[in-house]
Amino acid sequence: MIPLEDVPPKHPDSSKWYWLSWSPEELNGASIVGATWTVPAGLVVDDSQFTTQLTGARISGGIVGVYYEIEVEILTSDNQTLHETMPLEIRNWGH
């Protein structure tokens, strides 16, 4: 799981991009060929993208004071499925 302090908080009225970089060691020499972002109720994935080593999602919604856990699953060119969990705090200030 990514540490909470490494993920900037989101304002509930913002639609904000979040990006995860996958290291060559994690990918074991492969590249990303698919990515799925799964968010809990209250959040929405407005858009998502990926490159060979980067995944991103534009996320909106949320309730102030709630910490959410977002699940990211990638599929690699050598048919690996990798998972990461990203915490997200919703605040009244910030972006």
Short mmCIF file of N, CA, C and O in Angstrom, two decimals:
data_model
loop_
_atom_site.label_atom_id
_atom_site.label_comp_id
_atom_site.label_asym_id
_atom_site.label_seq_id
_atom_site.Cartn_x
_atom_site.Cartn_y
_atom_site.Cartn_z
N MET A 1 0.85 -1.19 0.00
CA MET A 1 0.00 0.00 0.00
C MET A 1 0.89 1.24 0.00
O MET A 1 1.89 1.30 0.69
N ILE A 2 0.49 2.20 -0.78
CA ILE A 2 1.20 3.47 -0.86
C ILE A 2 0.94 4.25 0.43
O ILE A 2 -0.20 4.32 0.89
N PRO A 3 1.96 4.86 1.04
CA PRO A 3 1.72 5.65 2.27
C PRO A 3 0.81 6.85 2.00
O PRO A 3 0.94 7.51 0.97
N LEU A 4 -0.09 7.12 2.93
CA LEU A 4 -1.04 8.22 2.79
C LEU A 4 -0.33 9.56 2.55
O LEU A 4 -0.79 10.36 1.73
N GLU A 5 0.79 9.78 3.23
CA GLU A 5 1.50 11.06 3.07
C GLU A 5 2.07 11.25 1.67
O GLU A 5 2.43 12.36 1.28
N ASP A 6 2.14 10.20 0.86
CA ASP A 6 2.64 10.29 -0.51
C ASP A 6 1.54 10.62 -1.53
O ASP A 6 1.83 10.81 -2.71
N VAL A 7 0.28 10.68 -1.07
CA VAL A 7 -0.84 10.94 -1.98
C VAL A 7 -1.50 12.26 -1.58
O VAL A 7 -2.01 12.39 -0.47
N PRO A 8 -1.49 13.26 -2.46
CA PRO A 8 -2.12 14.54 -2.11
C PRO A 8 -3.62 14.38 -1.91
O PRO A 8 -4.28 13.64 -2.64
N PRO A 9 -4.17 15.07 -0.90
CA PRO A 9 -5.62 14.98 -0.66
C PRO A 9 -6.41 15.61 -1.81
O PRO A 9 -5.86 16.34 -2.63
N LYS A 10 -7.68 15.32 -1.84
CA LYS A 10 -8.56 15.82 -2.88
C LYS A 10 -9.72 16.58 -2.26
O LYS A 10 -10.24 16.19 -1.23
N HIS A 11 -10.13 17.68 -2.88
CA HIS A 11 -11.32 18.42 -2.49
C HIS A 11 -12.53 17.67 -3.04
O HIS A 11 -12.47 17.13 -4.15
N PRO A 12 -13.65 17.61 -2.31
CA PRO A 12 -14.79 16.83 -2.79
C PRO A 12 -15.40 17.34 -4.10
O PRO A 12 -16.02 16.56 -4.83
N ASP A 13 -15.19 18.62 -4.42
CA ASP A 13 -15.74 19.17 -5.66
C ASP A 13 -14.77 19.10 -6.84
O ASP A 13 -15.12 19.49 -7.95
N SER A 14 -13.56 18.59 -6.59
CA SER A 14 -12.54 18.51 -7.64
C SER A 14 -12.62 17.18 -8.39
O SER A 14 -13.00 16.16 -7.83
N SER A 15 -12.21 17.24 -9.63
CA SER A 15 -11.95 16.05 -10.42
C SER A 15 -10.45 16.09 -10.70
O SER A 15 -9.98 16.98 -11.42
N LYS A 16 -9.70 15.17 -10.10
CA LYS A 16 -8.24 15.30 -10.05
C LYS A 16 -7.56 14.03 -10.56
O LYS A 16 -8.00 12.93 -10.25
N TRP A 17 -6.46 14.22 -11.31
CA TRP A 17 -5.67 13.10 -11.80
C TRP A 17 -4.72 12.60 -10.71
O TRP A 17 -4.10 13.39 -10.01
N TYR A 18 -4.62 11.27 -10.61
CA TYR A 18 -3.65 10.59 -9.76
C TYR A 18 -2.90 9.60 -10.63
O TYR A 18 -3.50 8.90 -11.44
N TRP A 19 -1.57 9.56 -10.46
CA TRP A 19 -0.71 8.72 -11.30
C TRP A 19 0.12 7.79 -10.46
O TRP A 19 0.61 8.18 -9.39
N LEU A 20 0.31 6.57 -10.94
CA LEU A 20 1.20 5.60 -10.30
C LEU A 20 2.24 5.16 -11.32
O LEU A 20 1.90 4.76 -12.44
N SER A 21 3.49 5.23 -10.92
CA SER A 21 4.59 4.78 -11.75
C SER A 21 5.00 3.38 -11.28
O SER A 21 5.14 3.14 -10.08
N TRP A 22 5.15 2.48 -12.21
CA TRP A 22 5.54 1.10 -11.91
C TRP A 22 7.00 0.93 -12.32
O TRP A 22 7.37 1.17 -13.46
N SER A 23 7.83 0.50 -11.38
CA SER A 23 9.26 0.39 -11.64
C SER A 23 9.57 -0.78 -12.57
O SER A 23 8.80 -1.74 -12.66
N PRO A 24 10.72 -0.71 -13.26
CA PRO A 24 11.13 -1.83 -14.10
C PRO A 24 11.25 -3.14 -13.30
O PRO A 24 10.96 -4.21 -13.82
N GLU A 25 11.64 -3.02 -12.03
CA GLU A 25 11.74 -4.21 -11.19
C GLU A 25 10.36 -4.83 -10.95
O GLU A 25 10.20 -6.06 -10.99
N GLU A 26 9.36 -3.99 -10.69
CA GLU A 26 8.00 -4.49 -10.50
C GLU A 26 7.47 -5.14 -11.77
O GLU A 26 6.79 -6.16 -11.72
N LEU A 27 7.77 -4.52 -12.90
CA LEU A 27 7.27 -5.02 -14.18
C LEU A 27 8.10 -6.18 -14.73
O LEU A 27 7.68 -6.85 -15.67
N ASN A 28 9.27 -6.43 -14.12
CA ASN A 28 10.12 -7.54 -14.51
C ASN A 28 10.42 -7.53 -16.01
O ASN A 28 10.36 -8.56 -16.68
N GLY A 29 10.69 -6.33 -16.55
CA GLY A 29 11.05 -6.20 -17.95
C GLY A 29 9.86 -6.12 -18.91
O GLY A 29 10.04 -5.91 -20.10
N ALA A 30 8.66 -6.29 -18.41
CA ALA A 30 7.46 -6.23 -19.26
C ALA A 30 6.94 -4.80 -19.30
O ALA A 30 7.49 -3.90 -18.66
N SER A 31 5.88 -4.57 -20.04
CA SER A 31 5.23 -3.26 -20.09
C SER A 31 3.75 -3.43 -19.75
O SER A 31 3.20 -4.52 -19.82
N ILE A 32 3.12 -2.32 -19.38
CA ILE A 32 1.70 -2.34 -19.03
C ILE A 32 0.88 -2.38 -20.32
O ILE A 32 1.09 -1.58 -21.23
N VAL A 33 -0.08 -3.31 -20.37
CA VAL A 33 -0.97 -3.40 -21.53
C VAL A 33 -2.43 -3.17 -21.14
O VAL A 33 -3.30 -3.10 -22.01
N GLY A 34 -2.71 -3.04 -19.85
CA GLY A 34 -4.06 -2.75 -19.38
C GLY A 34 -4.04 -2.32 -17.93
O GLY A 34 -3.14 -2.71 -17.18
N ALA A 35 -5.00 -1.49 -17.55
CA ALA A 35 -5.08 -1.01 -16.16
C ALA A 35 -6.53 -0.79 -15.78
O ALA A 35 -7.32 -0.28 -16.58
N THR A 36 -6.86 -1.19 -14.55
CA THR A 36 -8.20 -0.99 -14.02
C THR A 36 -8.10 -0.33 -12.66
O THR A 36 -7.37 -0.81 -11.79
N TRP A 37 -8.83 0.78 -12.48
CA TRP A 37 -8.92 1.48 -11.20
C TRP A 37 -10.30 1.19 -10.61
O TRP A 37 -11.31 1.42 -11.26
N THR A 38 -10.32 0.70 -9.38
CA THR A 38 -11.58 0.39 -8.70
C THR A 38 -11.69 1.29 -7.47
O THR A 38 -10.81 1.29 -6.61
N VAL A 39 -12.78 2.07 -7.43
CA VAL A 39 -12.97 3.01 -6.32
C VAL A 39 -14.20 2.61 -5.51
O VAL A 39 -15.14 2.04 -6.04
N PRO A 40 -14.19 2.91 -4.20
CA PRO A 40 -15.35 2.61 -3.37
C PRO A 40 -16.51 3.57 -3.66
O PRO A 40 -16.33 4.61 -4.30
N ALA A 41 -17.68 3.22 -3.16
CA ALA A 41 -18.87 4.07 -3.30
C ALA A 41 -18.54 5.47 -2.79
O ALA A 41 -17.87 5.63 -1.78
N GLY A 42 -19.00 6.47 -3.52
CA GLY A 42 -18.75 7.86 -3.16
C GLY A 42 -17.71 8.51 -4.05
O GLY A 42 -17.65 9.73 -4.14
N LEU A 43 -16.84 7.70 -4.68
CA LEU A 43 -15.86 8.21 -5.62
C LEU A 43 -16.23 7.73 -7.03
O LEU A 43 -16.91 6.72 -7.18
N VAL A 44 -15.74 8.47 -8.03
CA VAL A 44 -16.01 8.12 -9.43
C VAL A 44 -14.70 8.23 -10.21
O VAL A 44 -13.95 9.19 -10.04
N VAL A 45 -14.43 7.25 -11.06
CA VAL A 45 -13.32 7.35 -12.01
C VAL A 45 -13.88 7.99 -13.27
O VAL A 45 -14.66 7.38 -14.00
N ASP A 46 -13.50 9.25 -13.52
CA ASP A 46 -14.00 10.00 -14.67
C ASP A 46 -13.27 9.62 -15.96
O ASP A 46 -13.82 9.72 -17.05
N ASP A 47 -12.01 9.24 -15.82
CA ASP A 47 -11.20 8.88 -16.98
C ASP A 47 -9.99 8.10 -16.47
O ASP A 47 -9.63 8.22 -15.29
N SER A 48 -9.37 7.30 -17.31
CA SER A 48 -8.14 6.62 -16.94
C SER A 48 -7.27 6.44 -18.18
O SER A 48 -7.76 6.43 -19.30
N GLN A 49 -5.96 6.33 -17.93
CA GLN A 49 -4.99 6.17 -19.00
C GLN A 49 -3.84 5.32 -18.49
O GLN A 49 -3.64 5.18 -17.28
N PHE A 50 -3.08 4.77 -19.43
CA PHE A 50 -1.85 4.09 -19.06
C PHE A 50 -0.84 4.18 -20.20
O PHE A 50 -1.21 4.39 -21.35
N THR A 51 0.43 4.08 -19.82
CA THR A 51 1.52 3.96 -20.78
C THR A 51 2.24 2.66 -20.43
O THR A 51 1.74 1.87 -19.64
N THR A 52 3.42 2.48 -20.97
CA THR A 52 4.14 1.23 -20.71
C THR A 52 4.57 1.06 -19.26
O THR A 52 4.76 -0.06 -18.80
N GLN A 53 4.71 2.18 -18.50
CA GLN A 53 5.13 2.08 -17.10
C GLN A 53 4.35 2.99 -16.15
O GLN A 53 4.73 3.16 -15.00
N LEU A 54 3.25 3.58 -16.61
CA LEU A 54 2.52 4.57 -15.82
C LEU A 54 1.02 4.33 -15.96
O LEU A 54 0.54 4.05 -17.05
N THR A 55 0.31 4.44 -14.84
CA THR A 55 -1.15 4.36 -14.86
C THR A 55 -1.72 5.59 -14.18
O THR A 55 -1.14 6.10 -13.22
N GLY A 56 -2.85 6.06 -14.67
CA GLY A 56 -3.46 7.25 -14.09
C GLY A 56 -4.97 7.20 -14.16
O GLY A 56 -5.54 6.54 -15.04
N ALA A 57 -5.60 7.90 -13.22
CA ALA A 57 -7.06 8.00 -13.22
C ALA A 57 -7.45 9.39 -12.73
O ALA A 57 -6.82 9.95 -11.83
N ARG A 58 -8.50 9.95 -13.36
CA ARG A 58 -9.07 11.22 -12.89
C ARG A 58 -10.25 10.85 -12.02
O ARG A 58 -11.21 10.22 -12.46
N ILE A 59 -10.16 11.24 -10.75
CA ILE A 59 -11.13 10.82 -9.73
C ILE A 59 -11.90 12.02 -9.23
O ILE A 59 -11.34 13.09 -8.98
N SER A 60 -13.21 11.84 -9.07
CA SER A 60 -14.07 12.90 -8.52
C SER A 60 -14.89 12.33 -7.37
O SER A 60 -14.96 11.13 -7.14
N GLY A 61 -15.54 13.27 -6.65
CA GLY A 61 -16.42 12.89 -5.55
C GLY A 61 -15.71 12.78 -4.23
O GLY A 61 -14.60 13.29 -4.04
N GLY A 62 -16.36 12.12 -3.31
CA GLY A 62 -15.81 11.91 -1.97
C GLY A 62 -16.50 12.76 -0.93
O GLY A 62 -17.16 13.76 -1.23
N ILE A 63 -16.36 12.33 0.31
CA ILE A 63 -16.94 13.01 1.47
C ILE A 63 -15.82 13.52 2.35
O ILE A 63 -14.88 12.76 2.68
N VAL A 64 -15.89 14.77 2.74
CA VAL A 64 -14.86 15.39 3.58
C VAL A 64 -14.64 14.57 4.85
O VAL A 64 -15.59 14.15 5.50
N GLY A 65 -13.36 14.34 5.15
CA GLY A 65 -12.99 13.61 6.35
C GLY A 65 -12.91 12.10 6.17
O GLY A 65 -12.48 11.40 7.08
N VAL A 66 -13.28 11.60 5.00
CA VAL A 66 -13.25 10.15 4.76
C VAL A 66 -11.95 9.79 4.05
O VAL A 66 -11.48 10.51 3.18
N TYR A 67 -11.36 8.67 4.46
CA TYR A 67 -10.20 8.10 3.80
C TYR A 67 -10.68 6.92 2.97
O TYR A 67 -11.34 6.01 3.47
N TYR A 68 -10.36 6.95 1.69
CA TYR A 68 -10.77 5.88 0.78
C TYR A 68 -9.55 5.06 0.39
O TYR A 68 -8.43 5.56 0.38
N GLU A 69 -9.77 3.80 0.04
CA GLU A 69 -8.72 2.96 -0.51
C GLU A 69 -9.09 2.61 -1.95
O GLU A 69 -10.13 2.01 -2.20
N ILE A 70 -8.23 3.01 -2.87
CA ILE A 70 -8.45 2.80 -4.29
C ILE A 70 -7.57 1.64 -4.74
O ILE A 70 -6.38 1.60 -4.42
N GLU A 71 -8.15 0.71 -5.46
CA GLU A 71 -7.42 -0.46 -5.94
C GLU A 71 -7.03 -0.26 -7.40
O GLU A 71 -7.86 0.17 -8.21
N VAL A 72 -5.77 -0.55 -7.71
CA VAL A 72 -5.28 -0.47 -9.08
C VAL A 72 -4.75 -1.84 -9.48
O VAL A 72 -3.96 -2.43 -8.75
N GLU A 73 -5.23 -2.33 -10.61
CA GLU A 73 -4.77 -3.62 -11.14
C GLU A 73 -4.23 -3.38 -12.54
O GLU A 73 -4.88 -2.71 -13.34
N ILE A 74 -3.03 -3.90 -12.80
CA ILE A 74 -2.49 -3.80 -14.15
C ILE A 74 -2.24 -5.19 -14.71
O ILE A 74 -2.01 -6.14 -13.98
N LEU A 75 -2.29 -5.26 -16.03
CA LEU A 75 -1.92 -6.47 -16.77
C LEU A 75 -0.69 -6.11 -17.59
O LEU A 75 -0.64 -5.04 -18.21
N THR A 76 0.31 -6.98 -17.56
CA THR A 76 1.55 -6.71 -18.26
C THR A 76 1.66 -7.54 -19.54
O THR A 76 0.92 -8.51 -19.74
N SER A 77 2.62 -7.14 -20.37
CA SER A 77 2.81 -7.80 -21.65
C SER A 77 3.22 -9.26 -21.52
O SER A 77 3.07 -10.03 -22.47
N ASP A 78 3.73 -9.66 -20.36
CA ASP A 78 4.06 -11.07 -20.15
C ASP A 78 3.00 -11.77 -19.29
O ASP A 78 3.25 -12.78 -18.66
N ASN A 79 1.79 -11.18 -19.29
CA ASN A 79 0.61 -11.78 -18.66
C ASN A 79 0.66 -11.84 -17.13
O ASN A 79 0.04 -12.70 -16.52
N GLN A 80 1.40 -10.92 -16.50
CA GLN A 80 1.36 -10.78 -15.05
C GLN A 80 0.18 -9.88 -14.68
O GLN A 80 -0.16 -8.95 -15.42
N THR A 81 -0.41 -10.13 -13.54
CA THR A 81 -1.41 -9.23 -12.98
C THR A 81 -0.82 -8.70 -11.68
O THR A 81 -0.49 -9.47 -10.78
N LEU A 82 -0.67 -7.37 -11.60
CA LEU A 82 -0.10 -6.73 -10.42
C LEU A 82 -1.13 -5.81 -9.80
O LEU A 82 -1.96 -5.22 -10.49
N HIS A 83 -1.05 -5.67 -8.46
CA HIS A 83 -2.03 -4.88 -7.71
C HIS A 83 -1.32 -3.85 -6.84
O HIS A 83 -0.23 -4.11 -6.34
N GLU A 84 -1.99 -2.72 -6.64
CA GLU A 84 -1.53 -1.69 -5.70
C GLU A 84 -2.76 -1.05 -5.06
O GLU A 84 -3.83 -1.01 -5.68
N THR A 85 -2.61 -0.60 -3.83
CA THR A 85 -3.67 0.11 -3.12
C THR A 85 -3.19 1.53 -2.85
O THR A 85 -2.09 1.73 -2.35
N MET A 86 -4.03 2.50 -3.19
CA MET A 86 -3.71 3.91 -2.99
C MET A 86 -4.74 4.53 -2.03
O MET A 86 -5.93 4.51 -2.32
N PRO A 87 -4.28 5.05 -0.89
CA PRO A 87 -5.20 5.74 0.01
C PRO A 87 -5.49 7.15 -0.51
O PRO A 87 -4.66 7.76 -1.16
N LEU A 88 -6.69 7.63 -0.22
CA LEU A 88 -7.05 8.99 -0.65
C LEU A 88 -7.89 9.64 0.43
O LEU A 88 -8.91 9.09 0.86
N GLU A 89 -7.42 10.81 0.89
CA GLU A 89 -8.14 11.58 1.90
C GLU A 89 -8.89 12.71 1.21
O GLU A 89 -8.35 13.40 0.34
N ILE A 90 -10.12 12.96 1.62
CA ILE A 90 -10.93 14.06 1.09
C ILE A 90 -10.92 15.19 2.12
O ILE A 90 -11.26 14.96 3.30
N ARG A 91 -10.52 16.39 1.67
CA ARG A 91 -10.44 17.56 2.55
C ARG A 91 -11.17 18.74 1.90
O ARG A 91 -11.30 18.79 0.68
N ASN A 92 -11.56 19.70 2.73
CA ASN A 92 -12.20 20.92 2.23
C ASN A 92 -11.21 21.90 1.64
O ASN A 92 -11.61 22.91 1.06
N TRP A 93 -9.94 21.68 1.80
CA TRP A 93 -8.94 22.58 1.25
C TRP A 93 -8.00 21.78 0.37
O TRP A 93 -7.95 20.57 0.43
N GLY A 94 -7.30 22.47 -0.46
CA GLY A 94 -6.41 21.80 -1.41
C GLY A 94 -7.03 21.82 -2.79
O GLY A 94 -7.94 22.58 -3.08
N HIS A 95 -6.56 20.95 -3.62
CA HIS A 95 -6.99 20.94 -5.02
C HIS A 95 -8.08 19.93 -5.25
O HIS A 95 -8.18 18.93 -4.67
#
